[in-house]
Amino acid sequence: MTTKPSDILNIAVIGLGRWGPNHVRNFSNLSGSQVVAAADIEAKNRDRIQANFGVETVDDYRKILDRPEVDAVVVCTPTATHFEIVKAALEAGKHVLCEKPLTHKADDAWELVRLAADKKRQLMTGHIFLFNPGIEYLEKAVQEGLAGPLYYINAIRTNLGPFRSDVNAAWDLASHDLYIFNHLLKMRPSWVAATGGSYLRNPVEDIVFLTLQYPNGVMGHIHVSWLDPKKVRALTVVGENKMITWDEFANPGPVVIYDRSVVRDPVYDTFGEFQLLTKEGDLLIPRIPSQEPMSRQAKYFLEACRNPERPIDRGSPDQAAEVVQILEAASQSLENRGAKVDLTFNSP
Ligand SMILES: NC(=O)c1ccc[n+]([C@@H]2O[C@H](COP(=O)([O-])OP(=O)(O)OC[C@H]3O[C@@H](n4cnc5c(N)ncnc54)[C@H](O)[C@@H]3O)[C@@H](O)[C@H]2O)c1
């Protein structure tokens, strides 16, 4: 059994593929936590973690859940396995940080939300972009009405892979943007429509275009692709007064505010006057601090575990379950050639 000062939380990481080792590194580096165990069904992934971090590894995650000294687990396995592992972890009395998307069925997601509440354990989802300083800036700007009443939000998330077989590109990538949209707007969409294509491995869609309508009239659009050689992580918010863009890789900074918009209800006599009916202003590139979102997410999770009564507002299980509901509806729309699917949300 590991001994520790009482303010240090013992973390175990389940799933040590591409993303899991980042959690091992982050929780190992923080002063408030230590990684005491890790699990993966693949020996080569366990060996890599043992060699790089000196963390004890096991082949069956249930061996971790039996250990009373483990306070919390991070679930970083393929989405199709999340429900079983998160459920077992909550039942064993552990706090859980589960990677996105929370599950691949909405009913399962809501069951986990209820179970966490019953067990008085924290359940957080790794919607990491909520800890990205550029997205935080955007969120504050939208909340303060900087852009004016919003017209639409557009997101693009493309790259070559990583190709997954248990979920399509929407479940993998748009899960981030759906959470961001709902979080920015503080509301949920009324309907979703999705079209897409399976070019590499039928029937898993490797490109998907989603359209969303929010009750306040804001349109949302998301383009995700595993087939696009250019890696893009970008979001555009267009309002009556300003446009704000976020582009994770943009130089000199990820956020740009365009003080340009269309003048409403114009009166004009000539084409020259018509051309002037857009408001021309400056472009502002605010200073955005450079901080690793994953480390901030890990710190937030540790604080949440120390205060199990405190609601989580970034990676909240309820909002994560709502994202799963939207993705489920998007899958239904994909099967019906892009038909709109109305959304009504279950409460826990
Ligand atoms: N937040 C983000 O930005 C982000 C980025 C990448 C991946 N992810 C999420 O992380 C999760 C994992 O993604 P990945 O890219 O690391 O996938 P991966 O396939 O590279 O790794 C998954 C690992 O889980 C292991 N595994 C599978 N079933 C297991 C089980 N029952 N018990 C223990 N180990 C098991 C596999 O052997 C593999 O090593 C997914 O949910 C994905 O959506 C999130």
Coordinates of N, CA, C and O in Angstrom, one line a residue, residues 224-311:
V224 N -16.0 18.2 -39.3 CA -14.9 17.4 -38.7 C -14.4 16.4 -39.8 O -15.2 15.9 -40.6
S225 N -13.2 16.1 -39.8 CA -12.6 15.1 -40.8 C -11.3 14.5 -40.3 O -10.5 15.1 -39.6
W226 N -11.2 13.2 -40.6 CA -10.0 12.5 -40.3 C -9.2 12.4 -41.6 O -8.1 11.7 -41.7
L227 N -9.7 13.0 -42.7 CA -9.0 12.8 -44.0 C -8.3 14.0 -44.5 O -7.9 14.1 -45.7
D228 N -8.3 15.0 -43.7 CA -7.8 16.3 -44.2 C -6.3 16.5 -43.7 O -6.0 16.5 -42.5
P229 N -5.3 16.6 -44.6 CA -3.9 16.6 -44.2 C -3.6 17.9 -43.5 O -2.5 18.0 -42.9
K230 N -4.5 18.9 -43.5 CA -4.1 20.1 -42.7 C -4.8 20.0 -41.4 O -6.1 20.0 -41.3
K231 N -4.0 20.1 -40.3 CA -4.6 20.0 -39.0 C -5.2 21.4 -38.6 O -4.5 22.4 -38.6
V232 N -6.5 21.5 -38.4 CA -7.2 22.7 -38.1 C -8.0 22.5 -36.8 O -8.7 21.5 -36.6
R233 N -7.9 23.5 -35.9 CA -8.7 23.5 -34.7 C -9.2 25.0 -34.6 O -8.4 25.8 -34.2
A234 N -10.3 25.3 -35.2 CA -10.7 26.7 -35.3 C -12.2 26.9 -35.1 O -13.0 26.0 -35.3
L235 N -12.5 28.1 -34.6 CA -13.9 28.4 -34.2 C -14.2 29.9 -34.6 O -13.3 30.7 -34.3
T236 N -15.3 30.1 -35.2 CA -15.6 31.5 -35.6 C -17.0 31.9 -35.0 O -18.0 31.1 -35.2
V237 N -17.0 33.0 -34.3 CA -18.3 33.4 -33.7 C -18.6 34.7 -34.4 O -17.9 35.7 -34.3
V238 N -19.8 34.8 -35.1 CA -20.2 36.0 -35.8 C -21.4 36.6 -35.1 O -22.4 36.0 -34.9
G239 N -21.2 37.9 -34.7 CA -22.3 38.6 -34.0 C -22.7 39.8 -34.8 O -22.0 40.2 -35.8
E240 N -23.7 40.5 -34.3 CA -24.2 41.7 -34.9 C -23.1 42.8 -35.0 O -23.0 43.6 -35.9
N241 N -22.3 42.9 -33.9 CA -21.3 43.9 -33.8 C -19.9 43.5 -34.2 O -19.1 44.3 -34.8
K242 N -19.5 42.3 -33.9 CA -18.1 41.9 -34.1 C -18.0 40.4 -34.5 O -19.0 39.7 -34.2
M243 N -16.9 40.0 -35.1 CA -16.6 38.6 -35.3 C -15.4 38.3 -34.4 O -14.5 39.1 -34.3
I244 N -15.4 37.1 -33.7 CA -14.3 36.7 -33.0 C -13.9 35.3 -33.5 O -14.7 34.4 -33.6
T245 N -12.6 35.2 -33.8 CA -12.1 33.9 -34.2 C -11.1 33.3 -33.2 O -10.4 34.0 -32.6
W246 N -11.1 32.0 -33.2 CA -10.1 31.3 -32.4 C -9.5 30.2 -33.3 O -10.2 29.5 -34.0
D247 N -8.2 30.2 -33.4 CA -7.5 29.3 -34.2 C -6.3 28.8 -33.4 O -5.3 29.6 -33.2
E248 N -6.3 27.6 -33.0 CA -5.3 27.1 -32.0 C -3.9 27.4 -32.5 O -3.0 27.6 -31.7
F249 N -3.6 27.3 -33.8 CA -2.3 27.3 -34.3 C -1.9 28.7 -34.9 O -0.8 28.8 -35.5
A250 N -2.7 29.7 -34.8 CA -2.5 30.9 -35.5 C -1.4 31.7 -34.8 O -1.2 31.7 -33.6
N251 N -0.6 32.4 -35.6 CA 0.5 33.3 -35.2 C 0.0 34.7 -35.7 O -0.4 34.8 -36.8
P252 N 0.1 35.7 -34.9 CA 0.7 35.8 -33.6 C -0.1 35.5 -32.4 O 0.4 35.6 -31.2
G253 N -1.4 35.0 -32.5 CA -2.1 34.6 -31.3 C -3.4 33.9 -31.8 O -3.9 34.1 -32.9
P254 N -4.0 33.1 -30.9 CA -5.1 32.3 -31.3 C -6.4 33.0 -31.5 O -7.3 32.6 -32.2
V255 N -6.6 34.2 -30.8 CA -7.9 34.9 -30.9 C -7.7 36.2 -31.6 O -6.7 36.9 -31.4
V256 N -8.6 36.5 -32.5 CA -8.7 37.8 -33.2 C -10.1 38.3 -33.2 O -11.1 37.6 -33.4
I257 N -10.2 39.6 -32.8 CA -11.5 40.2 -32.7 C -11.6 41.2 -33.9 O -10.7 42.1 -34.1
Y258 N -12.6 41.0 -34.7 CA -12.8 41.9 -35.9 C -13.9 42.9 -35.6 O -15.0 42.5 -35.4
D259 N -13.5 44.1 -35.5 CA -14.5 45.1 -35.3 C -15.2 45.5 -36.6 O -15.2 46.7 -37.0
R260 N -15.8 44.6 -37.2 CA -16.4 44.8 -38.5 C -17.7 44.1 -38.5 O -17.8 43.0 -38.0
S261 N -18.7 44.7 -39.1 CA -20.0 44.0 -39.2 C -20.9 44.7 -40.2 O -20.5 45.7 -40.8
V262 N -22.1 44.2 -40.4 CA -23.0 44.8 -41.4 C -23.9 45.8 -40.7 O -24.3 45.6 -39.5
V263 N -24.1 47.0 -41.3 CA -25.0 48.0 -40.7 C -26.4 47.5 -41.0 O -26.8 47.2 -42.1
R264 N -27.2 47.5 -39.9 CA -28.6 47.0 -40.1 C -29.5 48.0 -40.7 O -29.3 49.2 -40.5
D265 N -30.6 47.6 -41.3 CA -31.6 48.5 -41.9 C -31.0 49.6 -42.7 O -31.3 50.8 -42.4
P266 N -30.2 49.4 -43.7 CA -29.5 50.4 -44.4 C -30.5 51.2 -45.3 O -31.4 50.7 -45.8
V267 N -30.1 52.5 -45.5 CA -30.8 53.3 -46.5 C -29.7 53.8 -47.4 O -28.7 54.4 -46.9
Y268 N -29.9 53.6 -48.7 CA -28.8 54.0 -49.6 C -29.5 54.4 -51.0 O -30.5 53.9 -51.3
D269 N -28.8 55.3 -51.7 CA -29.2 55.7 -53.0 C -28.3 55.2 -54.1 O -28.8 54.9 -55.2
T270 N -27.0 55.1 -53.8 CA -26.1 54.7 -54.9 C -25.4 53.4 -54.5 O -25.3 53.1 -53.3
F271 N -24.7 52.8 -55.4 CA -23.9 51.6 -55.2 C -22.8 51.9 -54.2 O -22.4 51.2 -53.3
G272 N -22.2 53.2 -54.4 CA -21.1 53.6 -53.5 C -21.5 53.6 -52.1 O -20.8 53.1 -51.2
E273 N -22.7 54.2 -51.8 CA -23.2 54.2 -50.4 C -23.5 52.8 -49.9 O -23.2 52.5 -48.8
F274 N -24.0 52.0 -50.8 CA -24.3 50.6 -50.5 C -23.0 49.9 -50.0 O -23.0 49.2 -48.9
Q275 N -21.9 50.1 -50.7 CA -20.7 49.5 -50.3 C -20.2 49.9 -48.9 O -19.5 49.2 -48.2
L276 N -20.6 51.1 -48.5 CA -20.1 51.7 -47.2 C -21.0 51.1 -46.0 O -20.8 51.5 -44.9
L277 N -22.0 50.3 -46.4 CA -22.9 49.9 -45.3 C -22.4 48.8 -44.5 O -23.1 48.1 -43.8
T278 N -21.1 48.5 -44.5 CA -20.5 47.6 -43.6 C -19.6 48.5 -42.7 O -19.0 49.4 -43.2
K279 N -19.7 48.2 -41.4 CA -18.8 48.9 -40.4 C -17.4 48.4 -40.5 O -17.2 47.3 -40.3
E280 N -16.5 49.3 -40.8 CA -15.1 48.9 -40.9 C -14.3 49.3 -39.6 O -14.4 50.5 -39.3
G281 N -13.7 48.4 -39.0 CA -13.0 48.8 -37.8 C -11.7 48.0 -37.7 O -11.2 47.4 -38.7
D282 N -11.1 48.0 -36.5 CA -9.8 47.4 -36.3 C -9.9 45.9 -36.0 O -10.9 45.4 -35.7
L283 N -8.7 45.3 -36.2 CA -8.5 43.9 -35.8 C -7.7 43.9 -34.5 O -6.7 44.6 -34.4
L284 N -8.2 43.2 -33.5 CA -7.5 43.2 -32.2 C -7.0 41.8 -31.9 O -7.8 40.8 -32.1
I285 N -5.7 41.6 -31.6 CA -5.2 40.3 -31.3 C -4.9 40.3 -29.8 O -3.8 40.8 -29.4
P286 N -5.8 39.9 -28.9 CA -5.5 40.0 -27.5 C -4.4 39.1 -27.0 O -4.1 38.0 -27.7
R287 N -3.7 39.4 -26.0 CA -2.6 38.6 -25.4 C -3.3 37.4 -24.7 O -4.1 37.6 -23.8
I288 N -3.0 36.2 -25.1 CA -3.6 35.0 -24.4 C -2.5 34.3 -23.7 O -1.5 33.9 -24.4
P289 N -2.6 34.0 -22.4 CA -1.5 33.3 -21.7 C -1.3 31.9 -22.3 O -2.2 31.3 -22.7
S290 N 0.0 31.5 -22.3 CA 0.2 30.1 -22.7 C 0.3 29.2 -21.5 O 1.2 29.2 -20.7
Q291 N -0.8 28.3 -21.4 CA -0.8 27.4 -20.3 C -1.3 26.1 -20.8 O -2.2 26.1 -21.7
E292 N -0.7 25.0 -20.3 CA -1.2 23.7 -20.9 C -2.6 23.3 -20.4 O -2.8 23.1 -19.2
P293 N -3.5 23.2 -21.3 CA -4.9 22.9 -20.9 C -5.0 21.6 -20.0 O -5.7 21.5 -19.1
M294 N -4.2 20.6 -20.4 CA -4.3 19.3 -19.7 C -3.9 19.4 -18.3 O -4.5 18.7 -17.4
S295 N -2.9 20.2 -18.0 CA -2.5 20.3 -16.6 C -3.5 21.1 -15.8 O -3.8 20.8 -14.7
R296 N -4.1 22.1 -16.5 CA -5.1 22.9 -15.8 C -6.4 22.0 -15.5 O -7.0 22.1 -14.5
Q297 N -6.7 21.2 -16.5 CA -7.8 20.2 -16.3 C -7.5 19.3 -15.1 O -8.4 19.0 -14.3
A298 N -6.3 18.8 -15.1 CA -5.9 17.9 -14.0 C -6.1 18.6 -12.6 O -6.6 18.0 -11.7
K299 N -5.6 19.8 -12.5 CA -5.7 20.6 -11.3 C -7.1 20.8 -10.9 O -7.5 20.6 -9.7
Y300 N -8.0 21.1 -11.8 CA -9.4 21.3 -11.6 C -10.0 20.0 -11.1 O -10.8 20.1 -10.1
F301 N -9.6 18.9 -11.7 CA -10.2 17.6 -11.2 C -9.8 17.3 -9.8 O -10.6 16.9 -9.0
L302 N -8.5 17.6 -9.5 CA -8.1 17.3 -8.1 C -8.9 18.2 -7.1 O -9.3 17.7 -6.0
E303 N -9.1 19.4 -7.4 CA -9.9 20.3 -6.6 C -11.3 19.8 -6.4 O -11.9 19.8 -5.3
A304 N -11.9 19.3 -7.5 CA -13.2 18.7 -7.5 C -13.3 17.5 -6.6 O -14.2 17.3 -5.8
C305 N -12.2 16.6 -6.6 CA -12.2 15.4 -5.8 C -12.1 15.8 -4.3 O -12.7 15.2 -3.4
R306 N -11.4 16.9 -4.0 CA -11.3 17.4 -2.6 C -12.6 17.9 -2.1 O -12.7 18.1 -0.9
N307 N -13.4 18.4 -3.0 CA -14.7 19.0 -2.7 C -15.8 18.3 -3.4 O -16.4 18.8 -4.4
P308 N -16.1 17.0 -3.0 CA -17.1 16.2 -3.8 C -18.5 16.8 -3.9 O -19.2 16.4 -4.8
E309 N -18.8 17.8 -3.1 CA -20.1 18.4 -3.1 C -20.2 19.5 -4.2 O -21.2 20.0 -4.6
R310 N -19.0 20.0 -4.6 CA -18.9 21.2 -5.5 C -19.3 20.7 -7.0 O -18.7 19.8 -7.5
P311 N -20.3 21.4 -7.6 CA -20.6 21.0 -8.9 C -19.5 21.3 -9.9 O -18.8 22.3 -9.7

